[in-house]
């Protein structure tokens, strides 16, 4: 699980840090006293750029006329103004106006935002795309970042140095062309695209970006005095690192919101969820029966629309795999929904209800999907009363499905 892997990474990072403390050469550099450090500017940089990244994301997710959007927009403007005034007055500003106003910096950063930002957005969107079209494919979501960053590393060490030997503009044009090719390959994606093609797209994209990122740094620092090169490198690094989350904040919601809307629209057509679904109460015998094992009629007799699930998942083997995953996670979702309801955490409640809705409809549990959809809307509206009123009904249906599917798998 991801929690276990986080702790593995923490342990590795701590071990490497301790090794560095013991084996570092203490005579390599002489520590000097920091004078006139722009502490206020550093704090405002963190605040302003964090808020700035929230602006497009809040607008797309909460609405461009929502209170949340205008609140973060006003806060970003105020902190940006405060940052401008602070840097103008600082003796040693972190963001030097003369350096930032240079044409070489502005054009390079603009290109970075368009390439690095789109790169990160594309990587995230590919993972979303694969999760929707190939739910059983865990390779891309598990290794997408590694594939892309290996490509970036190779681009930095192979293409970057070529700019010292050949015309930098030509090398840069070549690296940008590779970035475009990596994006163009994505036009070939379908619901059964091979892992090799998915990985090739990310690898080529990363290879081109690794090259242009290195070359842009050389362009930005060209003509800068040696005493200002450290600050210049830091400023360039700040904007380079902002490019990726900027792309995620702007482009990912455009994609994921539309994917979700399309999936829901398709599910509505398949399941007829608007008004056509009827539900008849069925008495359920809780005792296990050997004849229930993988008996599709058991599911159909208890209002689980197996045929609709097969339309999405293509074959019975994939349906069973998806249904079992749904079954294994259902009790955890019930537990988490209960905790979010009790704590009044309507934001996370709505997100989890949305996930339950989508997964239930995927395997043909239409009634549960419809109920979860009502709870998703109530959570988004922060309507705690409606959630409380209909919660027992949702949990009863979820437990009913859990028992039926458990009998189907002999559990």
Tab-separated table of C-alpha atoms in Angstrom:
chain	number	residue	atom	x	y	z
A	1	UNK	CA	0.000	0.000	0.000
A	2	UNK	CA	0.996	3.646	-0.473
A	3	UNK	CA	1.249	4.297	3.275
A	4	UNK	CA	3.830	1.531	3.655
A	5	UNK	CA	5.823	2.881	0.714
A	6	UNK	CA	5.853	6.382	2.215
A	7	UNK	CA	7.426	5.002	5.388
A	8	UNK	CA	9.954	3.044	3.318
A	9	UNK	CA	10.932	6.306	1.574
A	10	UNK	CA	11.154	8.107	4.933
A	11	UNK	CA	13.483	5.399	6.270
A	12	UNK	CA	15.718	5.531	3.173
A	13	UNK	CA	15.862	9.345	3.282
A	14	UNK	CA	16.757	9.337	6.987
A	15	UNK	CA	19.481	6.725	6.423
A	16	UNK	CA	21.034	8.720	3.552
A	17	UNK	CA	20.883	11.926	5.614
A	18	UNK	CA	22.710	10.253	8.515
A	19	UNK	CA	25.365	8.872	6.151
A	20	UNK	CA	25.906	12.364	4.721
A	21	UNK	CA	26.361	13.793	8.221
A	22	UNK	CA	29.057	11.259	9.023
A	23	UNK	CA	30.941	11.252	5.722
A	24	UNK	CA	30.695	14.854	4.512
A	25	UNK	CA	33.939	16.788	4.139
A	26	UNK	CA	33.697	19.590	6.697
A	27	UNK	CA	36.530	21.534	5.061
A	28	UNK	CA	34.896	21.896	1.657
A	29	UNK	CA	33.259	25.189	2.534
A	30	UNK	CA	33.426	27.812	5.197
A	31	UNK	CA	30.151	28.798	6.799
A	32	UNK	CA	29.575	32.533	6.696
A	33	UNK	CA	27.208	34.691	8.654
A	34	UNK	CA	24.020	35.625	6.800
A	35	UNK	CA	23.543	39.384	6.663
A	36	UNK	CA	20.392	41.263	5.661
A	37	UNK	CA	18.556	38.056	4.781
A	38	UNK	CA	15.196	38.775	3.167
A	39	UNK	CA	13.115	36.724	5.617
A	40	UNK	CA	9.867	38.594	4.977
A	41	UNK	CA	10.329	38.158	1.239
A	42	UNK	CA	10.943	34.422	1.658
A	43	UNK	CA	7.738	34.020	3.688
A	44	UNK	CA	5.684	36.057	1.213
A	45	UNK	CA	7.078	34.092	-1.736
A	46	UNK	CA	5.815	30.911	-0.113
A	47	UNK	CA	2.404	32.434	0.672
A	48	UNK	CA	1.881	34.233	-2.648
A	49	UNK	CA	2.834	31.410	-4.994
A	50	UNK	CA	0.884	28.860	-2.938
A	51	UNK	CA	-2.231	31.030	-3.194
A	52	UNK	CA	-1.592	31.733	-6.876
A	53	UNK	CA	-1.596	28.011	-7.651
A	54	UNK	CA	-4.911	27.682	-5.797
A	55	UNK	CA	-6.665	30.310	-7.944
A	56	UNK	CA	-7.294	28.231	-11.125
A	57	UNK	CA	-7.915	25.078	-9.133
A	58	UNK	CA	-10.507	26.717	-6.856
A	59	UNK	CA	-12.198	28.360	-9.838
A	60	UNK	CA	-12.644	25.068	-11.685
A	61	UNK	CA	-13.638	22.975	-8.684
A	62	UNK	CA	-15.725	25.395	-6.584
A	63	UNK	CA	-16.971	27.660	-9.397
A	64	UNK	CA	-15.678	30.965	-10.755
A	65	UNK	CA	-18.310	32.880	-8.799
A	66	UNK	CA	-17.936	30.948	-5.534
A	67	UNK	CA	-16.915	32.525	-2.232
A	68	UNK	CA	-13.919	30.175	-1.986
A	69	UNK	CA	-12.577	31.312	-5.366
A	70	UNK	CA	-12.907	35.025	-4.614
A	71	UNK	CA	-11.394	34.549	-1.150
A	72	UNK	CA	-8.254	32.889	-2.500
A	73	UNK	CA	-8.065	35.390	-5.388
A	74	UNK	CA	-8.174	38.392	-3.038
A	75	UNK	CA	-5.634	36.752	-0.720
A	76	UNK	CA	-3.296	36.086	-3.684
A	77	UNK	CA	-3.555	39.703	-4.896
A	78	UNK	CA	-2.880	41.110	-1.430
A	79	UNK	CA	0.068	38.814	-0.782
A	80	UNK	CA	1.432	39.561	-4.265
A	81	UNK	CA	1.279	43.284	-3.575
A	82	UNK	CA	2.950	42.724	-0.210
A	83	UNK	CA	5.697	40.692	-1.898
A	84	UNK	CA	6.298	43.450	-4.463
A	85	UNK	CA	6.630	46.144	-1.782
A	86	UNK	CA	8.848	43.951	0.406
A	87	UNK	CA	11.253	43.081	-2.411
A	88	UNK	CA	11.493	46.742	-3.469
A	89	UNK	CA	12.567	47.724	0.052
A	90	UNK	CA	14.853	44.755	0.823
A	91	UNK	CA	18.607	45.322	0.858
A	92	UNK	CA	19.201	41.862	-0.601
A	93	UNK	CA	15.918	40.821	-2.246
A	94	UNK	CA	15.422	37.185	-3.125
A	95	UNK	CA	13.603	38.106	-6.335
A	96	UNK	CA	15.687	40.768	-8.052
A	97	UNK	CA	13.615	42.911	-10.381
A	98	UNK	CA	16.496	43.675	-12.748
A	99	UNK	CA	17.199	39.970	-13.202
A	100	UNK	CA	13.549	38.990	-13.680
A	101	UNK	CA	12.830	41.780	-16.195
A	102	UNK	CA	15.450	40.457	-18.609
A	103	UNK	CA	14.043	39.145	-21.881
A	104	UNK	CA	16.111	35.965	-21.574
A	105	UNK	CA	14.464	35.203	-18.226
A	106	UNK	CA	10.880	36.030	-19.225
A	107	UNK	CA	10.908	34.003	-22.450
A	108	UNK	CA	12.677	31.039	-20.829
A	109	UNK	CA	10.255	30.929	-17.900
A	110	UNK	CA	7.280	31.245	-20.248
A	111	UNK	CA	8.550	28.285	-22.271
A	112	UNK	CA	9.124	26.354	-19.036
A	113	UNK	CA	5.560	26.936	-17.859
A	114	UNK	CA	4.204	25.743	-21.202
A	115	UNK	CA	6.446	22.660	-21.373
A	116	UNK	CA	7.125	21.609	-17.766
A	117	UNK	CA	3.567	22.534	-16.757
A	118	UNK	CA	2.013	20.558	-19.585
A	119	UNK	CA	4.422	17.701	-18.881
A	120	UNK	CA	3.265	17.285	-15.308
A	121	UNK	CA	-0.373	17.711	-16.364
A	122	UNK	CA	0.032	15.108	-19.113
A	123	UNK	CA	1.609	12.621	-16.734
A	124	UNK	CA	-1.220	13.075	-14.223
A	125	UNK	CA	-3.850	12.888	-16.953
A	126	UNK	CA	-2.341	9.691	-18.370
A	127	UNK	CA	-2.634	8.073	-14.949
A	128	UNK	CA	-6.271	9.224	-14.715
A	129	UNK	CA	-6.951	8.007	-18.264
A	130	UNK	CA	-5.466	4.566	-17.595
A	131	UNK	CA	-7.277	4.223	-14.265
A	132	UNK	CA	-10.593	4.827	-16.045
A	133	UNK	CA	-9.963	2.772	-19.190
A	134	UNK	CA	-7.789	-0.015	-17.752
A	135	UNK	CA	-8.630	-0.362	-14.044
A	136	UNK	CA	-6.547	-3.534	-13.821
A	137	UNK	CA	-3.393	-1.798	-15.116
A	138	UNK	CA	-1.304	-0.765	-12.105
A	139	UNK	CA	1.988	-0.516	-14.004
A	140	UNK	CA	1.516	2.996	-15.406
A	141	UNK	CA	0.161	4.528	-12.210
A	142	UNK	CA	2.968	2.838	-10.273
A	143	UNK	CA	5.860	3.673	-12.591
A	144	UNK	CA	4.750	6.663	-14.696
A	145	UNK	CA	6.764	9.155	-12.654
A	146	UNK	CA	9.852	6.933	-12.770
A	147	UNK	CA	9.658	6.518	-16.548
A	148	UNK	CA	9.277	10.242	-17.126
A	149	UNK	CA	12.009	11.316	-14.726
A	150	UNK	CA	14.446	8.750	-16.068
A	151	UNK	CA	13.808	10.353	-19.452
A	152	UNK	CA	14.373	13.807	-17.968
A	153	UNK	CA	17.652	12.721	-16.390
A	154	UNK	CA	18.894	11.260	-19.680
A	155	UNK	CA	17.828	14.413	-21.531
A	156	UNK	CA	19.723	16.599	-19.066
A	157	UNK	CA	23.000	14.637	-19.377
A	158	UNK	CA	22.773	13.926	-23.130
A	159	UNK	CA	21.055	16.928	-24.741
A	160	UNK	CA	22.142	19.606	-22.242
A	161	UNK	CA	25.899	19.329	-22.909
A	162	UNK	CA	25.303	19.353	-26.680
A	163	UNK	CA	24.397	23.041	-26.372
A	164	UNK	CA	28.055	23.730	-25.498
A	165	UNK	CA	29.285	22.070	-28.696
A	166	UNK	CA	26.573	22.977	-31.185
A	167	UNK	CA	24.290	25.926	-31.860
A	168	UNK	CA	22.140	26.134	-28.667
A	169	UNK	CA	19.048	27.217	-30.590
A	170	UNK	CA	19.171	24.090	-32.746
A	171	UNK	CA	19.674	21.799	-29.752
A	172	UNK	CA	16.840	23.565	-27.931
A	173	UNK	CA	14.561	23.258	-30.964
A	174	UNK	CA	15.377	19.538	-31.103
A	175	UNK	CA	14.541	19.029	-27.407
A	176	UNK	CA	11.273	20.950	-27.816
A	177	UNK	CA	10.463	18.808	-30.872
A	178	UNK	CA	10.945	15.683	-28.727
A	179	UNK	CA	8.564	17.160	-26.174
A	180	UNK	CA	6.006	17.642	-28.948
A	181	UNK	CA	6.507	14.086	-30.218
A	182	UNK	CA	5.931	12.719	-26.704
A	183	UNK	CA	2.656	14.659	-26.530
A	184	UNK	CA	1.655	13.645	-30.076
A	185	UNK	CA	1.995	9.952	-29.198
A	186	UNK	CA	-0.837	10.500	-26.694
A	187	UNK	CA	-3.206	11.020	-29.626
A	188	UNK	CA	-2.795	7.303	-30.345
A	189	UNK	CA	-4.104	6.273	-26.922
A	190	UNK	CA	-7.251	4.166	-26.679
A	191	UNK	CA	-8.905	2.056	-24.007
A	192	UNK	CA	-6.568	-0.875	-24.768
A	193	UNK	CA	-3.271	0.950	-25.365
A	194	UNK	CA	-0.243	-1.141	-24.434
A	195	UNK	CA	1.955	-0.265	-21.475
A	196	UNK	CA	4.891	0.075	-23.878
A	197	UNK	CA	3.247	2.906	-25.834
A	198	UNK	CA	2.120	4.674	-22.659
A	199	UNK	CA	5.631	4.476	-21.215
A	200	UNK	CA	7.219	5.545	-24.534
A	201	UNK	CA	5.112	8.704	-24.573
A	202	UNK	CA	6.182	9.679	-21.064
A	203	UNK	CA	9.819	8.711	-21.674
A	204	UNK	CA	10.140	10.768	-24.894
A	205	UNK	CA	8.347	13.689	-23.248
A	206	UNK	CA	10.699	13.559	-20.265
A	207	UNK	CA	13.793	13.240	-22.498
A	208	UNK	CA	12.919	16.441	-24.363
A	209	UNK	CA	12.090	18.323	-21.168
A	210	UNK	CA	15.326	17.299	-19.496
A	211	UNK	CA	17.253	18.823	-22.371
A	212	UNK	CA	15.385	22.117	-22.623
A	213	UNK	CA	15.367	22.618	-18.829
A	214	UNK	CA	19.168	22.499	-18.769
A	215	UNK	CA	19.557	24.732	-21.818
A	216	UNK	CA	17.084	27.325	-20.511
A	217	UNK	CA	19.167	27.656	-17.353
A	218	UNK	CA	22.217	28.500	-19.449
A	219	UNK	CA	20.183	31.060	-21.382
A	220	UNK	CA	18.850	32.681	-18.212
A	221	UNK	CA	22.285	32.956	-16.596
A	222	UNK	CA	24.071	34.230	-19.695
A	223	UNK	CA	25.463	37.720	-19.143
A	224	UNK	CA	24.826	37.631	-15.374
A	225	UNK	CA	27.650	38.779	-13.090
A	226	UNK	CA	29.329	36.007	-11.110
A	227	UNK	CA	28.254	37.528	-7.775
A	228	UNK	CA	24.605	37.376	-8.891
A	229	UNK	CA	24.719	33.899	-10.419
A	230	UNK	CA	23.749	32.148	-7.170
A	231	UNK	CA	20.643	34.295	-6.685
A	232	UNK	CA	19.858	33.956	-10.399
A	233	UNK	CA	20.060	30.179	-10.235
A	234	UNK	CA	17.746	30.167	-7.222
A	235	UNK	CA	15.210	32.438	-8.924
A	236	UNK	CA	15.232	30.308	-12.064
A	237	UNK	CA	14.841	27.175	-9.932
A	238	UNK	CA	11.836	28.690	-8.143
A	239	UNK	CA	9.977	29.395	-11.374
A	240	UNK	CA	11.031	26.073	-12.918
A	241	UNK	CA	9.657	24.177	-9.925
A	242	UNK	CA	6.448	26.231	-10.017
A	243	UNK	CA	5.859	25.269	-13.635
A	244	UNK	CA	4.870	21.672	-12.862
A	245	UNK	CA	2.246	22.401	-10.162
A	246	UNK	CA	0.984	25.272	-12.323
A	247	UNK	CA	0.264	22.805	-15.113
A	248	UNK	CA	-1.489	20.481	-12.671
A	249	UNK	CA	-3.585	23.324	-11.208
A	250	UNK	CA	-4.671	24.634	-14.624
A	251	UNK	CA	-4.860	21.669	-16.980
A	252	UNK	CA	-5.601	18.613	-14.808
A	253	UNK	CA	-9.015	19.811	-13.527
A	254	UNK	CA	-10.035	20.553	-17.131
A	255	UNK	CA	-9.330	16.947	-18.037
A	256	UNK	CA	-10.471	15.096	-14.916
A	257	UNK	CA	-13.696	17.071	-14.533
A	258	UNK	CA	-14.616	16.316	-18.145
A	259	UNK	CA	-13.664	12.647	-17.793
A	260	UNK	CA	-15.843	12.365	-14.703
A	261	UNK	CA	-18.725	14.096	-16.483
A	262	UNK	CA	-18.378	11.806	-19.515
A	263	UNK	CA	-18.198	8.670	-17.385
A	264	UNK	CA	-21.247	9.713	-15.400
A	265	UNK	CA	-23.115	10.552	-18.607
A	266	UNK	CA	-22.208	7.167	-20.059
A	267	UNK	CA	-23.248	5.407	-16.870
A	268	UNK	CA	-26.533	7.308	-16.897
A	269	UNK	CA	-27.229	6.008	-20.396
A	270	UNK	CA	-26.232	2.443	-19.553
A	271	UNK	CA	-27.999	2.197	-16.242
A	272	UNK	CA	-30.854	4.597	-17.001
A	273	UNK	CA	-30.233	6.059	-13.585
A	274	UNK	CA	-32.348	9.204	-14.001
A	275	UNK	CA	-35.787	7.684	-13.427
A	276	UNK	CA	-35.867	4.252	-14.999
A	277	UNK	CA	-34.312	2.105	-12.282
A	278	UNK	CA	-36.759	0.328	-10.057
A	279	UNK	CA	-35.872	-1.528	-6.941
A	280	UNK	CA	-37.803	-4.324	-5.359
A	281	UNK	CA	-37.091	-5.355	-1.798
A	282	UNK	CA	-35.623	-8.823	-1.696
A	283	UNK	CA	-35.409	-11.036	1.332
A	284	UNK	CA	-31.831	-12.155	1.776
A	285	UNK	CA	-30.852	-15.346	3.465
A	286	UNK	CA	-27.598	-14.741	5.242
A	287	UNK	CA	-26.647	-18.405	5.434
A	288	UNK	CA	-23.944	-19.408	2.978
A	289	UNK	CA	-24.840	-21.870	0.272
A	290	UNK	CA	-22.295	-23.776	-1.856
A	291	UNK	CA	-24.523	-23.196	-4.878
A	292	UNK	CA	-24.046	-19.424	-4.505
A	293	UNK	CA	-20.327	-19.577	-5.373
A	294	UNK	CA	-19.855	-17.596	-8.626
A	295	UNK	CA	-23.568	-17.964	-9.316
A	296	UNK	CA	-24.401	-14.964	-11.510
A	297	UNK	CA	-28.113	-15.563	-10.981
A	298	UNK	CA	-27.618	-14.830	-7.264
A	299	UNK	CA	-26.417	-11.333	-8.179
A	300	UNK	CA	-29.165	-10.762	-10.749
A	301	UNK	CA	-31.890	-11.969	-8.396
A	302	UNK	CA	-30.724	-9.373	-5.875
A	303	UNK	CA	-30.881	-6.423	-8.275
A	304	UNK	CA	-27.192	-6.306	-9.233
A	305	UNK	CA	-27.108	-5.477	-12.933
A	306	UNK	CA	-24.364	-7.836	-14.083
A	307	UNK	CA	-25.129	-7.235	-17.781
A	308	UNK	CA	-24.544	-3.485	-17.407
A	309	UNK	CA	-21.253	-4.185	-15.643
A	310	UNK	CA	-20.184	-6.487	-18.463
A	311	UNK	CA	-20.859	-3.723	-20.999
A	312	UNK	CA	-18.147	-1.705	-19.268
A	313	UNK	CA	-15.722	-4.455	-18.265
A	314	UNK	CA	-16.051	-6.609	-21.418
A	315	UNK	CA	-15.715	-10.117	-19.903
A	316	UNK	CA	-16.708	-12.098	-16.805
A	317	UNK	CA	-13.135	-12.524	-15.568
A	318	UNK	CA	-12.587	-8.749	-15.474
A	319	UNK	CA	-16.030	-8.252	-13.924
A	320	UNK	CA	-15.275	-10.729	-11.127
A	321	UNK	CA	-11.902	-9.095	-10.469
A	322	UNK	CA	-13.454	-5.622	-10.282
A	323	UNK	CA	-16.381	-6.829	-8.168
A	324	UNK	CA	-14.027	-8.505	-5.688
A	325	UNK	CA	-11.946	-5.328	-5.367
A	326	UNK	CA	-15.172	-3.408	-4.760
A	327	UNK	CA	-16.209	-5.960	-2.130
A	328	UNK	CA	-12.838	-5.840	-0.342
A	329	UNK	CA	-12.953	-2.041	-0.025
A	330	UNK	CA	-16.655	-1.611	0.756
A	331	UNK	CA	-16.457	-2.018	4.540
A	332	UNK	CA	-13.570	0.464	4.734
A	333	UNK	CA	-15.604	2.976	2.733
A	334	UNK	CA	-18.573	2.515	5.081
A	335	UNK	CA	-16.301	3.068	8.061
A	336	UNK	CA	-14.718	6.187	6.547
A	337	UNK	CA	-18.085	7.617	5.501
A	338	UNK	CA	-19.307	7.171	9.061
A	339	UNK	CA	-16.255	8.933	10.473
A	340	UNK	CA	-16.568	11.848	8.038
A	341	UNK	CA	-20.278	12.192	8.848
A	342	UNK	CA	-19.683	12.131	12.599
A	343	UNK	CA	-16.902	14.726	12.374
A	344	UNK	CA	-18.881	16.965	9.987
A	345	UNK	CA	-16.161	16.667	7.307
A	346	UNK	CA	-18.467	17.176	4.319
A	347	UNK	CA	-15.655	17.819	1.811
A	348	UNK	CA	-14.068	14.384	2.253
A	349	UNK	CA	-17.523	12.844	2.666
A	350	UNK	CA	-18.520	14.111	-0.800
A	351	UNK	CA	-15.276	12.821	-2.359
A	352	UNK	CA	-15.724	9.350	-0.854
A	353	UNK	CA	-19.428	9.245	-1.781
A	354	UNK	CA	-18.424	10.102	-5.371
A	355	UNK	CA	-15.934	7.221	-5.416
A	356	UNK	CA	-18.526	4.825	-3.986
A	357	UNK	CA	-21.076	5.973	-6.595
A	358	UNK	CA	-18.712	5.388	-9.513
A	359	UNK	CA	-17.437	2.015	-8.281
A	360	UNK	CA	-20.936	0.743	-7.439
A	361	UNK	CA	-22.279	1.646	-10.880
A	362	UNK	CA	-19.242	0.057	-12.505
A	363	UNK	CA	-20.236	-3.360	-11.137
A	364	UNK	CA	-23.993	-2.864	-11.612
A	365	UNK	CA	-24.978	-1.978	-8.032
A	366	UNK	CA	-27.290	0.721	-9.354
A	367	UNK	CA	-29.356	1.331	-6.241
A	368	UNK	CA	-26.267	1.829	-4.110
A	369	UNK	CA	-24.779	4.082	-6.806
A	370	UNK	CA	-27.893	6.264	-6.863
A	371	UNK	CA	-27.892	6.591	-3.080
A	372	UNK	CA	-24.194	7.446	-3.045
A	373	UNK	CA	-24.844	10.113	-5.704
A	374	UNK	CA	-27.441	11.754	-3.443
A	375	UNK	CA	-24.933	11.765	-0.612
A	376	UNK	CA	-22.239	13.179	-2.895
A	377	UNK	CA	-24.487	16.128	-3.761
A	378	UNK	CA	-25.476	16.610	-0.118
A	379	UNK	CA	-21.804	16.601	0.879
A	380	UNK	CA	-20.920	19.169	-1.773
A	381	UNK	CA	-23.775	21.353	-0.544
A	382	UNK	CA	-22.572	20.755	3.030
A	383	UNK	CA	-26.110	19.675	3.876
A	384	UNK	CA	-25.415	17.729	7.063
A	385	UNK	CA	-29.121	17.312	7.837
A	386	UNK	CA	-29.792	15.555	4.524
A	387	UNK	CA	-26.750	13.322	5.019
A	388	UNK	CA	-27.965	12.341	8.497
A	389	UNK	CA	-31.506	11.771	7.265
A	390	UNK	CA	-30.526	9.334	4.498
A	391	UNK	CA	-27.381	7.802	6.014
A	392	UNK	CA	-28.984	4.691	7.524
A	393	UNK	CA	-30.611	3.912	4.173
A	394	UNK	CA	-27.218	4.126	2.424
A	395	UNK	CA	-25.476	1.916	4.974
A	396	UNK	CA	-28.292	-0.665	4.889
A	397	UNK	CA	-27.989	-0.962	1.116
A	398	UNK	CA	-24.184	-1.124	1.293
A	399	UNK	CA	-24.359	-3.927	3.859
A	400	UNK	CA	-26.946	-5.747	1.746
A	401	UNK	CA	-24.631	-5.629	-1.266
A	402	UNK	CA	-21.694	-6.696	0.891
A	403	UNK	CA	-23.532	-9.819	2.081
A	404	UNK	CA	-24.732	-10.799	-1.402
A	405	UNK	CA	-21.308	-10.329	-3.031
A	406	UNK	CA	-19.680	-12.148	-0.126
A	407	UNK	CA	-21.933	-15.153	-0.783
A	408	UNK	CA	-21.054	-14.949	-4.481
A	409	UNK	CA	-17.343	-15.254	-3.631
A	410	UNK	CA	-17.923	-17.788	-0.862
A	411	UNK	CA	-16.756	-15.467	1.903
